[in-house]
XYZ file of C-alpha atoms in Angstrom:
689
model
C 209.620 112.768 72.851
C 211.872 115.923 73.302
C 213.169 114.584 76.513
C 214.152 111.264 74.873
C 215.946 113.156 71.996
C 217.841 115.358 74.455
C 219.099 112.328 76.394
C 220.235 110.767 73.022
C 222.036 113.950 71.910
C 223.877 113.984 75.235
C 224.905 110.535 74.863
C 226.223 110.964 71.239
C 228.153 114.167 72.280
C 229.813 112.131 75.132
C 230.650 109.448 72.468
C 231.951 112.185 70.140
C 234.244 113.607 72.762
C 235.438 110.144 73.410
C 236.211 109.546 69.718
C 237.912 112.893 69.450
C 240.252 112.093 72.488
C 240.836 108.589 70.904
C 241.700 110.254 67.596
C 244.066 112.614 69.291
C 245.920 109.636 70.915
C 245.995 107.958 67.472
C 247.569 110.973 65.754
C 250.386 111.085 68.284
C 251.050 107.379 67.678
C 250.970 107.879 63.988
C 253.332 110.824 64.136
C 255.798 108.588 65.978
C 255.188 105.825 63.407
C 255.525 108.297 60.415
C 258.916 109.225 61.648
C 259.912 105.610 61.225
C 257.591 104.163 58.473
C 256.673 107.270 56.580
C 257.821 106.089 53.276
C 256.581 102.502 53.499
C 252.823 102.927 54.514
C 251.424 106.206 53.207
C 247.832 105.048 52.369
C 247.249 103.193 55.665
C 248.310 106.187 57.664
C 245.715 108.452 55.962
C 242.813 106.048 56.565
C 243.417 105.623 60.342
C 243.030 109.391 60.694
C 239.239 110.227 61.277
C 238.162 113.748 60.583
C 235.823 115.728 62.960
C 233.336 116.823 60.213
C 232.676 113.194 59.336
C 231.639 112.418 62.978
C 229.153 115.348 63.008
C 227.446 114.150 59.867
C 227.122 110.633 61.514
C 225.582 112.053 64.660
C 223.224 114.298 62.652
C 221.948 111.418 60.443
C 221.465 109.155 63.665
C 219.462 111.836 65.421
C 217.292 112.346 62.426
C 216.587 108.664 62.099
C 215.907 108.339 65.902
C 213.472 111.339 65.805
C 211.599 109.781 63.019
C 211.373 106.449 64.791
C 210.258 108.020 68.183
C 207.609 110.154 66.367
C 206.125 107.063 64.547
C 206.138 105.065 67.785
C 204.145 107.835 69.661
C 201.717 108.052 66.812
C 201.086 104.278 66.860
C 200.617 104.428 70.687
C 198.112 107.376 70.405
C 196.202 105.541 67.699
C 196.237 102.271 69.836
C 194.799 104.292 72.880
C 192.175 105.936 70.679
C 191.227 102.576 69.240
C 190.893 100.986 72.661
C 188.746 103.883 73.886
C 186.665 103.568 70.861
C 186.352 99.846 71.289
C 184.910 100.127 74.810
C 181.241 99.185 74.662
C 178.807 101.892 75.704
C 176.126 101.127 78.209
C 173.112 103.421 78.234
C 172.030 103.968 81.952
C 169.811 106.307 83.931
C 169.487 107.442 87.485
C 167.402 105.037 89.606
C 167.563 102.086 87.325
C 167.166 98.773 88.886
C 169.755 95.845 89.037
C 167.654 93.870 86.569
C 167.582 96.921 84.065
C 171.315 97.533 84.512
C 172.115 93.789 83.760
C 169.838 94.039 80.689
C 171.539 97.267 79.474
C 175.061 95.632 79.919
C 173.708 92.266 78.313
C 174.949 90.491 81.356
C 173.389 88.258 83.875
C 171.949 89.656 87.150
C 174.625 87.814 89.050
C 177.289 89.772 87.193
C 175.877 92.980 88.797
C 175.834 91.303 92.328
C 179.440 90.197 91.802
C 180.587 93.725 90.898
C 178.877 95.170 93.990
C 180.634 92.714 96.337
C 183.264 94.073 98.653
C 181.678 97.544 98.417
C 179.885 99.581 101.065
C 176.425 98.609 99.672
C 174.471 95.975 101.561
C 174.292 93.012 99.044
C 171.703 91.112 101.304
C 169.158 93.944 100.985
C 169.139 94.048 97.350
C 166.733 92.374 95.112
C 166.432 92.218 91.233
C 163.894 95.135 91.250
C 166.023 97.247 93.732
C 167.048 100.736 92.526
C 170.785 101.694 92.491
C 172.392 104.998 93.191
C 174.517 106.737 90.633
C 177.751 105.817 92.345
C 176.951 102.003 92.255
C 175.882 102.111 88.599
C 179.237 103.716 87.748
C 181.019 101.131 89.789
C 179.318 98.149 88.077
C 180.000 99.616 84.518
C 183.615 100.405 85.388
C 184.348 96.968 86.645
C 182.807 95.437 83.549
C 185.262 97.525 81.427
C 182.553 99.430 79.628
C 181.754 103.168 78.994
C 178.860 105.053 80.605
C 176.339 106.790 78.463
C 173.667 108.621 80.511
C 170.226 108.274 78.979
C 168.035 111.374 78.841
C 164.959 109.397 78.146
C 164.552 107.999 81.512
C 165.573 111.241 83.216
C 163.865 113.842 81.189
C 160.808 112.070 79.678
C 157.720 113.173 81.396
C 154.486 111.308 80.791
C 151.494 113.461 79.959
C 148.970 113.717 82.724
C 145.928 111.588 81.822
C 144.038 111.991 85.009
C 140.323 112.909 85.218
C 139.295 115.812 87.479
C 136.172 117.297 88.693
C 134.554 120.112 86.652
C 134.712 123.746 87.792
C 131.809 124.825 89.902
C 128.407 125.174 88.192
C 126.553 128.256 87.503
C 124.180 128.804 90.387
C 121.395 129.498 87.906
C 121.684 125.735 86.857
C 121.207 124.322 90.311
C 118.164 122.503 91.447
C 116.999 121.484 94.896
C 118.315 118.199 96.188
C 117.499 115.867 99.171
C 119.744 115.858 102.181
C 122.234 113.157 102.756
C 122.015 112.171 106.396
C 124.853 110.328 108.134
C 124.088 108.500 111.375
C 127.078 108.268 113.701
C 127.563 107.254 117.285
C 129.043 104.685 119.704
C 128.561 100.932 119.432
C 125.192 99.527 120.333
C 123.682 102.954 120.823
C 120.743 102.196 118.405
C 121.789 103.422 114.897
C 120.460 100.476 112.945
C 117.176 100.236 114.971
C 116.683 103.879 114.322
C 117.130 103.360 110.511
C 114.834 100.433 110.777
C 112.040 102.493 112.208
C 112.734 105.507 109.933
C 112.828 103.540 106.674
C 110.479 100.913 107.842
C 112.909 98.055 106.777
C 114.242 95.016 108.595
C 117.833 95.920 108.402
C 118.334 95.383 112.211
C 116.674 92.018 112.078
C 118.972 90.993 109.179
C 122.196 91.633 111.122
C 123.634 89.839 114.132
C 123.052 91.415 117.543
C 120.826 94.225 115.921
C 124.045 96.164 115.038
C 124.768 97.198 111.415
C 128.347 97.213 110.341
C 127.863 98.933 106.966
C 126.451 102.347 108.110
C 129.555 103.411 109.964
C 130.175 104.175 113.384
C 124.575 107.794 118.120
C 124.015 109.176 121.836
C 122.233 106.926 124.258
C 120.625 108.609 127.250
C 121.787 105.771 129.660
C 125.356 105.758 128.677
C 126.201 109.425 127.901
C 129.117 110.576 125.815
C 131.364 107.722 124.843
C 134.595 107.602 122.936
C 133.233 107.015 119.463
C 130.600 109.709 120.124
C 133.471 112.149 120.552
C 134.930 110.876 117.264
C 131.568 111.357 115.492
C 131.459 115.043 116.741
C 134.978 115.518 115.489
C 134.128 114.151 112.108
C 131.117 116.397 111.827
C 133.333 119.395 112.695
C 136.066 118.493 110.193
C 133.498 118.205 107.440
C 131.766 121.455 108.488
C 128.366 119.956 108.418
C 125.481 120.840 110.851
C 124.420 118.392 113.597
C 121.131 117.063 114.879
C 121.377 115.404 118.244
C 119.248 112.408 118.632
C 119.357 111.261 122.396
C 118.321 107.592 122.173
C 117.023 104.946 124.666
C 114.925 107.611 126.567
C 112.304 104.837 127.215
C 114.598 103.464 129.922
C 114.034 104.274 133.546
C 117.692 105.209 134.099
C 117.811 107.621 131.132
C 119.163 111.094 131.792
C 118.957 113.269 128.705
C 120.045 116.409 130.588
C 123.319 114.715 131.724
C 124.050 114.050 128.099
C 123.514 117.645 127.076
C 125.699 118.895 129.911
C 128.533 116.455 128.888
C 128.395 117.563 125.310
C 129.089 121.232 126.351
C 132.755 120.142 126.858
C 132.945 119.407 123.160
C 131.397 122.630 122.012
C 128.131 121.021 121.077
C 125.506 123.503 122.681
C 121.938 122.503 122.330
C 119.070 124.977 122.016
C 117.960 124.567 125.627
C 121.421 125.997 126.599
C 121.407 128.920 124.148
C 122.978 127.038 121.262
C 121.882 126.211 117.773
C 122.025 122.344 118.010
C 118.649 120.650 117.856
C 118.270 117.934 120.431
C 115.452 115.363 120.179
C 114.686 112.737 122.839
C 113.680 109.441 121.138
C 113.363 105.743 121.451
C 114.465 103.844 118.427
C 113.086 100.609 120.035
C 109.514 101.821 120.654
C 109.527 104.474 117.970
C 108.779 107.292 120.251
C 109.290 110.790 118.953
C 110.864 109.736 115.661
C 108.604 112.118 113.531
C 109.976 114.969 115.599
C 113.443 113.755 114.567
C 112.506 113.618 110.904
C 110.852 117.109 111.131
C 114.047 118.504 112.673
C 116.105 117.039 109.929
C 113.893 118.318 107.021
C 113.659 121.823 108.723
C 117.472 121.970 108.900
C 117.774 120.828 105.258
C 115.238 123.571 104.101
C 117.207 126.135 106.157
C 120.502 125.153 104.249
C 118.714 125.352 100.864
C 120.637 122.305 99.498
C 121.046 122.495 95.713
C 123.034 120.462 93.033
C 123.824 120.353 89.340
C 121.947 117.478 87.634
C 123.667 118.078 84.219
C 126.821 117.079 82.652
C 129.337 114.320 83.565
C 128.662 112.315 86.815
C 130.517 113.135 89.990
C 130.078 110.981 93.095
C 131.654 109.093 95.996
C 131.899 105.277 96.760
C 130.234 104.607 100.023
C 131.101 100.898 100.103
C 132.134 98.097 97.783
C 131.836 94.330 97.686
C 131.974 91.237 95.373
C 128.657 89.703 94.515
C 128.806 86.031 93.274
C 126.336 86.760 90.536
C 127.134 90.330 89.705
C 130.867 90.633 90.241
C 132.294 93.731 91.784
C 129.451 96.051 93.125
C 129.587 99.508 94.559
C 127.182 101.592 96.622
C 127.490 105.288 95.795
C 126.087 108.694 96.420
C 125.741 110.824 93.212
C 126.756 114.448 93.795
C 126.569 116.017 90.486
C 125.119 114.862 87.027
C 122.789 112.230 86.348
C 123.930 108.612 86.139
C 122.377 106.322 83.498
C 123.080 102.815 82.151
C 125.974 102.778 79.856
C 127.988 105.514 81.538
C 131.690 105.122 81.740
C 132.987 105.684 85.290
C 136.366 105.681 86.895
C 136.996 105.446 90.645
C 140.529 105.165 92.121
C 142.371 102.581 89.960
C 139.206 100.964 88.598
C 136.713 101.794 85.889
C 133.225 100.647 84.818
C 130.766 100.526 82.030
C 127.360 100.746 84.038
C 125.476 97.482 83.214
C 122.832 97.762 85.987
C 121.709 100.254 88.723
C 119.580 99.438 91.796
C 118.138 101.440 94.743
C 118.447 100.597 98.424
C 115.617 98.059 98.168
C 117.366 96.169 95.351
C 114.897 97.533 92.683
C 116.427 98.211 89.280
C 116.490 101.971 88.326
C 117.356 103.552 85.114
C 118.883 106.844 86.357
C 120.209 108.383 89.604
C 120.158 112.122 90.329
C 122.210 114.049 92.948
C 121.831 112.842 96.610
C 120.563 109.409 95.411
C 122.203 106.348 96.836
C 122.633 103.815 94.084
C 124.163 100.327 93.500
C 126.374 100.075 90.548
C 127.250 96.910 88.585
C 129.899 96.734 85.823
C 133.174 97.466 87.508
C 136.350 95.815 86.116
C 137.968 95.868 89.588
C 136.724 96.739 93.121
C 137.149 100.324 94.013
C 137.729 101.360 97.640
C 135.222 103.084 99.961
C 135.723 106.831 99.827
C 137.024 106.730 96.268
C 135.881 109.668 93.979
C 133.642 108.648 90.996
C 134.081 110.614 87.863
C 132.342 110.127 84.372
C 134.601 110.035 81.293
C 133.747 110.147 77.607
C 134.783 106.615 76.498
C 136.453 103.332 77.429
C 139.816 104.147 76.128
C 139.763 107.409 78.109
C 138.862 105.382 81.330
C 141.833 103.001 80.628
C 144.160 105.947 80.077
C 143.114 107.493 83.410
C 143.525 104.223 85.341
C 146.901 103.604 83.656
C 148.084 107.079 84.631
C 146.892 106.631 88.257
C 148.827 103.309 88.531
C 151.939 104.818 86.994
C 151.745 107.758 89.267
C 151.448 105.401 92.331
C 154.357 103.347 90.867
C 156.470 106.504 90.702
C 155.651 107.383 94.270
C 156.617 103.923 95.311
C 159.817 104.032 93.483
C 160.715 107.323 95.260
C 159.916 105.805 98.598
C 162.019 102.781 97.775
C 165.003 104.968 96.715
C 164.699 106.857 100.001
C 164.824 103.613 101.990
C 167.850 102.330 99.973
C 169.679 105.595 100.485
C 169.090 105.300 104.297
C 170.181 101.726 104.452
C 173.268 102.661 102.271
C 174.244 105.280 104.597
C 173.734 103.151 107.702
C 175.896 100.452 106.143
C 178.677 102.883 105.234
C 178.750 104.219 108.803
C 178.708 100.717 110.177
C 181.615 99.859 107.725
C 183.624 102.975 108.632
C 183.296 102.105 112.403
C 184.354 98.549 111.733
C 187.520 99.899 109.876
C 188.353 102.156 112.672
C 187.973 99.322 115.107
C 190.156 96.766 113.193
C 192.457 99.409 111.524
C 195.591 98.727 113.654
C 195.162 94.996 114.174
C 197.090 92.209 112.533
C 195.014 90.387 109.889
C 194.989 87.108 111.884
C 193.746 88.926 114.984
C 191.242 90.805 112.882
C 189.906 87.652 111.271
C 189.501 85.826 114.702
C 187.580 88.746 116.196
C 185.298 88.969 113.226
C 184.664 85.207 113.388
C 183.796 85.455 117.186
C 181.415 88.424 116.474
C 179.657 86.599 113.668
C 179.229 83.513 115.878
C 177.761 85.569 118.717
C 175.509 87.537 116.416
C 174.160 84.351 114.863
C 173.391 83.030 118.344
C 171.699 86.365 119.327
C 169.636 86.373 116.029
C 168.376 82.913 116.557
C 167.429 83.667 120.072
C 165.795 86.935 119.165
C 163.873 85.142 116.465
C 162.551 82.558 118.906
C 161.505 85.334 121.264
C 160.265 87.578 118.506
C 158.089 84.878 116.914
C 156.068 84.533 120.128
C 155.706 88.293 120.518
C 154.376 89.004 116.958
C 150.804 88.334 115.759
C 150.504 88.437 111.944
C 146.882 88.701 110.852
C 144.673 88.533 107.660
C 141.491 90.367 107.495
C 138.670 89.294 105.184
C 135.299 91.312 105.029
C 132.090 91.232 103.185
C 132.354 94.728 101.945
C 135.097 97.414 101.609
C 133.562 99.529 104.256
C 133.679 96.729 106.884
C 137.314 95.985 106.128
C 138.167 99.715 106.352
C 136.349 99.929 109.787
C 138.300 97.024 111.214
C 141.604 98.319 109.829
C 140.883 101.718 111.316
C 140.335 100.128 114.644
C 143.636 98.335 114.227
C 145.285 101.641 113.583
C 144.608 102.519 117.195
C 146.828 99.614 118.396
C 149.429 101.094 120.829
C 150.796 98.058 122.673
C 153.540 97.078 120.119
C 155.994 97.002 123.251
C 154.079 93.953 124.396
C 153.287 92.168 121.150
C 153.674 93.385 117.625
C 150.568 93.419 115.530
C 151.334 92.830 111.821
C 148.583 93.169 109.179
C 149.803 90.859 106.392
C 146.800 91.135 104.032
C 143.268 92.478 103.909
C 140.625 92.241 101.211
C 136.845 91.568 100.364
C 135.471 88.170 99.914
C 135.301 84.679 101.487
C 138.412 83.125 102.912
C 140.333 81.555 100.161
C 143.199 78.996 99.838
C 145.645 81.784 99.208
C 144.644 83.380 102.423
C 145.443 80.078 104.195
C 148.788 79.778 102.343
C 149.557 83.297 103.270
C 148.751 82.706 106.898
C 150.790 79.465 107.032
C 153.861 81.352 105.577
C 153.669 84.056 108.213
C 152.345 81.801 111.134
C 149.316 84.230 111.242
C 145.635 84.061 112.010
C 142.738 84.663 109.660
C 139.894 86.895 110.832
C 136.812 87.072 108.818
C 133.762 89.402 109.126
C 130.379 88.334 107.630
C 132.201 85.947 105.305
C 132.350 82.272 104.993
C 135.053 79.617 104.811
C 134.129 76.465 102.992
C 134.644 72.932 104.308
C 137.585 72.388 102.037
C 139.233 75.666 103.156
C 138.773 74.875 106.807
C 140.184 71.329 106.438
C 143.119 72.822 104.537
C 143.639 75.276 107.296
C 143.369 72.612 110.100
C 145.929 70.596 108.217
C 148.343 73.479 108.014
C 147.779 74.605 111.619
C 146.141 77.966 110.650
C 143.330 79.449 112.714
C 140.363 80.852 110.941
C 138.084 83.024 113.179
C 134.797 84.182 111.767
C 132.552 86.782 113.357
C 129.245 88.718 112.588
C 129.742 91.552 114.984
C 132.829 93.912 114.710
C 133.390 94.310 118.469
C 133.304 90.568 119.098
C 136.045 90.289 116.390
C 138.176 92.879 118.174
C 137.529 91.172 121.592
C 138.707 87.967 120.029
C 141.829 89.787 118.606
C 142.602 91.149 122.112
C 142.434 87.539 123.550
C 144.831 86.421 120.830
C 147.252 89.122 121.557
C 146.976 88.432 125.300
C 147.845 84.799 124.563
C 151.154 85.722 122.906
C 152.315 87.559 126.075
C 154.323 85.938 128.757
C 152.468 85.138 131.965
C 152.792 87.588 134.944
C 153.752 86.395 138.283
C 151.330 87.492 141.135
C 151.749 87.066 144.843
C 149.010 85.575 146.919
C 149.378 86.071 150.759
C 148.967 82.968 152.953
C 149.593 84.317 156.388
C 150.999 87.319 158.287
C 152.829 87.553 161.597
C 154.173 90.250 163.852
C 157.709 90.205 165.378
C 157.306 90.651 169.116
C 160.995 89.803 170.142
C 164.479 89.233 168.741
C 167.221 87.060 169.928
C 170.032 84.862 168.610
C 170.897 81.194 168.923
C 174.407 79.537 168.583
C 174.722 76.838 165.897
C 178.158 75.537 165.803
C 180.617 78.518 165.925
C 178.164 81.179 164.539
C 175.168 83.010 165.919
C 171.969 83.061 164.041
C 169.338 85.719 164.410
C 165.890 84.594 165.338
C 162.580 86.457 165.400
C 159.899 85.588 167.922
C 156.441 86.066 166.147
C 152.774 85.564 166.542
C 150.747 84.735 163.589
C 147.924 87.501 163.088
C 146.302 86.208 160.036
C 146.182 83.016 158.032
C 149.066 80.579 158.646
C 152.782 80.312 158.056
C 154.020 77.398 155.906
C 157.681 76.733 155.912
C 157.850 75.471 152.402
C 156.371 78.831 150.911
C 158.077 82.047 150.310
C 158.430 84.879 152.848
C 159.010 88.537 152.901
C 160.100 90.907 155.649
C 158.317 94.280 155.936
C 159.539 97.279 157.795
C 157.552 100.545 157.893
C 155.731 99.495 154.775
C 158.809 98.693 152.711
C 159.834 95.159 151.717
C 163.461 94.714 152.871
C 164.010 90.934 152.244
C 162.456 88.123 150.189
C 163.349 84.507 150.407
C 162.848 81.297 152.408
C 163.154 80.138 156.054
C 165.870 77.929 157.344
C 163.907 77.137 160.456
C 160.349 77.328 161.893
C 159.796 76.225 165.451
C 156.871 76.046 168.000
C 158.614 76.260 171.345
C 161.409 73.843 170.753
C 159.812 71.633 168.133
C 160.316 71.977 164.364
C 157.129 72.484 162.633
C 156.007 72.978 158.933
C 152.797 75.023 159.624
C 151.943 77.646 162.323
C 148.289 78.751 162.480
C 146.531 82.041 163.534
C 147.158 83.142 167.140
C 150.205 80.753 167.698
C 153.692 81.906 168.557
C 156.838 80.736 166.818
C 160.414 81.336 166.307
C 161.940 81.589 162.828
C 165.233 82.295 161.077
C 165.884 83.436 157.549
C 168.017 82.144 154.736
C 170.040 85.248 154.759
C 171.821 85.663 158.163
C 172.887 89.415 157.579
C 169.273 90.605 157.971
C 168.581 92.055 161.394
C 165.077 91.811 162.980
C 163.339 94.774 164.800
C 160.364 94.541 167.025
C 157.422 95.698 165.090
C 158.494 94.280 161.688
C 156.103 92.128 159.664
C 156.545 88.658 158.253
C 154.406 87.694 155.316
C 154.111 84.179 153.922
C 153.023 84.003 150.369
C 153.071 81.890 147.195
C 153.578 82.966 143.629
C 151.285 82.008 140.678
C 151.624 82.633 136.919
C 148.643 84.585 135.656
C 147.857 85.004 131.993
C 148.746 88.529 130.828
C 146.267 90.844 129.338
C 146.981 93.309 126.554
C 146.883 96.912 127.488
C 145.367 97.901 124.133
C 141.921 99.630 124.519
C 140.151 99.965 121.147
C 137.594 102.298 122.775
C 134.541 99.938 123.290
């Protein structure tokens, strides 16, 4: 305002000077006129003469009025700006909010947010309604909408109270009572684990399962096989858990059995038997005939007595889920080992993200029991959802408390997933920004027409490459769905799949896995991903199988795990391109070299004798010198004496020339006639059995 008034004052002063000069000129004229007309026009002469003090008053009044007008105008402008600032709608936002949440906070459609993010560094194609946005993009959207940010502290600072259930502190040793040992039988496939259990428990577990192999007990040494891959894994599991080992060397009834060989092989894995000065008991048994099983049982009991195993049978229950499955009449069922406390009917339990009010308990023979003490295996009925094998079981005081624990665990998992998603989004954003920066540097100095043409060409080429990659990629990807009878079986199959190391040949994608029979949803999912359904100890009804056949979906059902894995290996191999192998037809030695004239050029010729098989002109040939292949191709001529022939047999001499004239023959070189055949490739993945 001051600058404007100063400008006005300067203008008025200039105007005053002009008026004063003008008045001075008028006075001179009046003086001349007064000399002539002084007596006739006295009043008129006085009015034409303007006095300086009147001009100053006029300027002062004008400046005063102008200051007032300028001040009022600025006040109105400030009020208008203040009003416009206050009129901006405030949007309550928080860090990490999703696109859907931002649109809801702005009372706009989701498409409005997408529109605001167009022509920015963020990759629009990678965003979904539930995608999380960084702070910079939240600001950008709100700014483009003409709204005002208001950061919410509720989403940033609010911390939910931890409602999780945890194990109790260790019990007073005075309260502990003796408990039975929990024995885990581990070993390689088909080494007799189930047969051993059958004999020890006098049950028919082995007879009930295909091939005499149980799939529910887990993963034993066999005297005729020695130490195998899964045997080593079993040893490592025992070491990790810091539990003692009893070595049962099975199949000692076989003539080729060599128990001492097994003991020596185990020395490499720090398993030293008592015979070699160690502390590991080794018992030679035959699970099939029942030989020496009492000695094995006595060795186990003796070890348990030495360990003085005890547990606390009082207070809330603690345990572990061994396996879980869905029973058609009972619903979700778990097999568990109780580790602390005593389980009774009506107890409220939580395990993983599921909870239960115990309706029924039964033992390993299916007999209903009313309570389960530490070390007891027990079947539990009453779960709302199916827990996973390995989940920790904890007893809580009430159903509301159980729901609160499960809700907290789900919330905690959701928070972890959100953090993972944000990390992925940030990585993608950085990649996009780097690519955008490189593109700007590449096209920076080009004319817009040239730039547009190059971008069009690149997009066209990328589209062609993507479609080509998709066609090739589809045949080199195997999406699969796994369905099993119990959670433990599914876990075992998934763990085997984790060993897959041939992704460079064919990518193996686990689309879905679960417990229960094959359903229509599984078929639809397999159709969507062009995948294969593998079922273990489950059924697929006629309706499901017809639906799968109609949709071109393969359903492969198995009763033995390693048969399922072998089938999976075959399916993987079928996705690989065939390999070309060479099959030799005949071999000949070069005894002499010479050249013949054809037209105006000389053609090198090799004089040969067939040493093995026969040479066929229509087949492929290769020239070998000192063990190295120096040429591959076809023949232009094959002659016996002066006659053109198509076949030269063993012991016959011939002359031949190659399709490449620059190749020079040497005495002692070998000519091999061969044919190429396509052979189905086999996956290099070795699951270990």
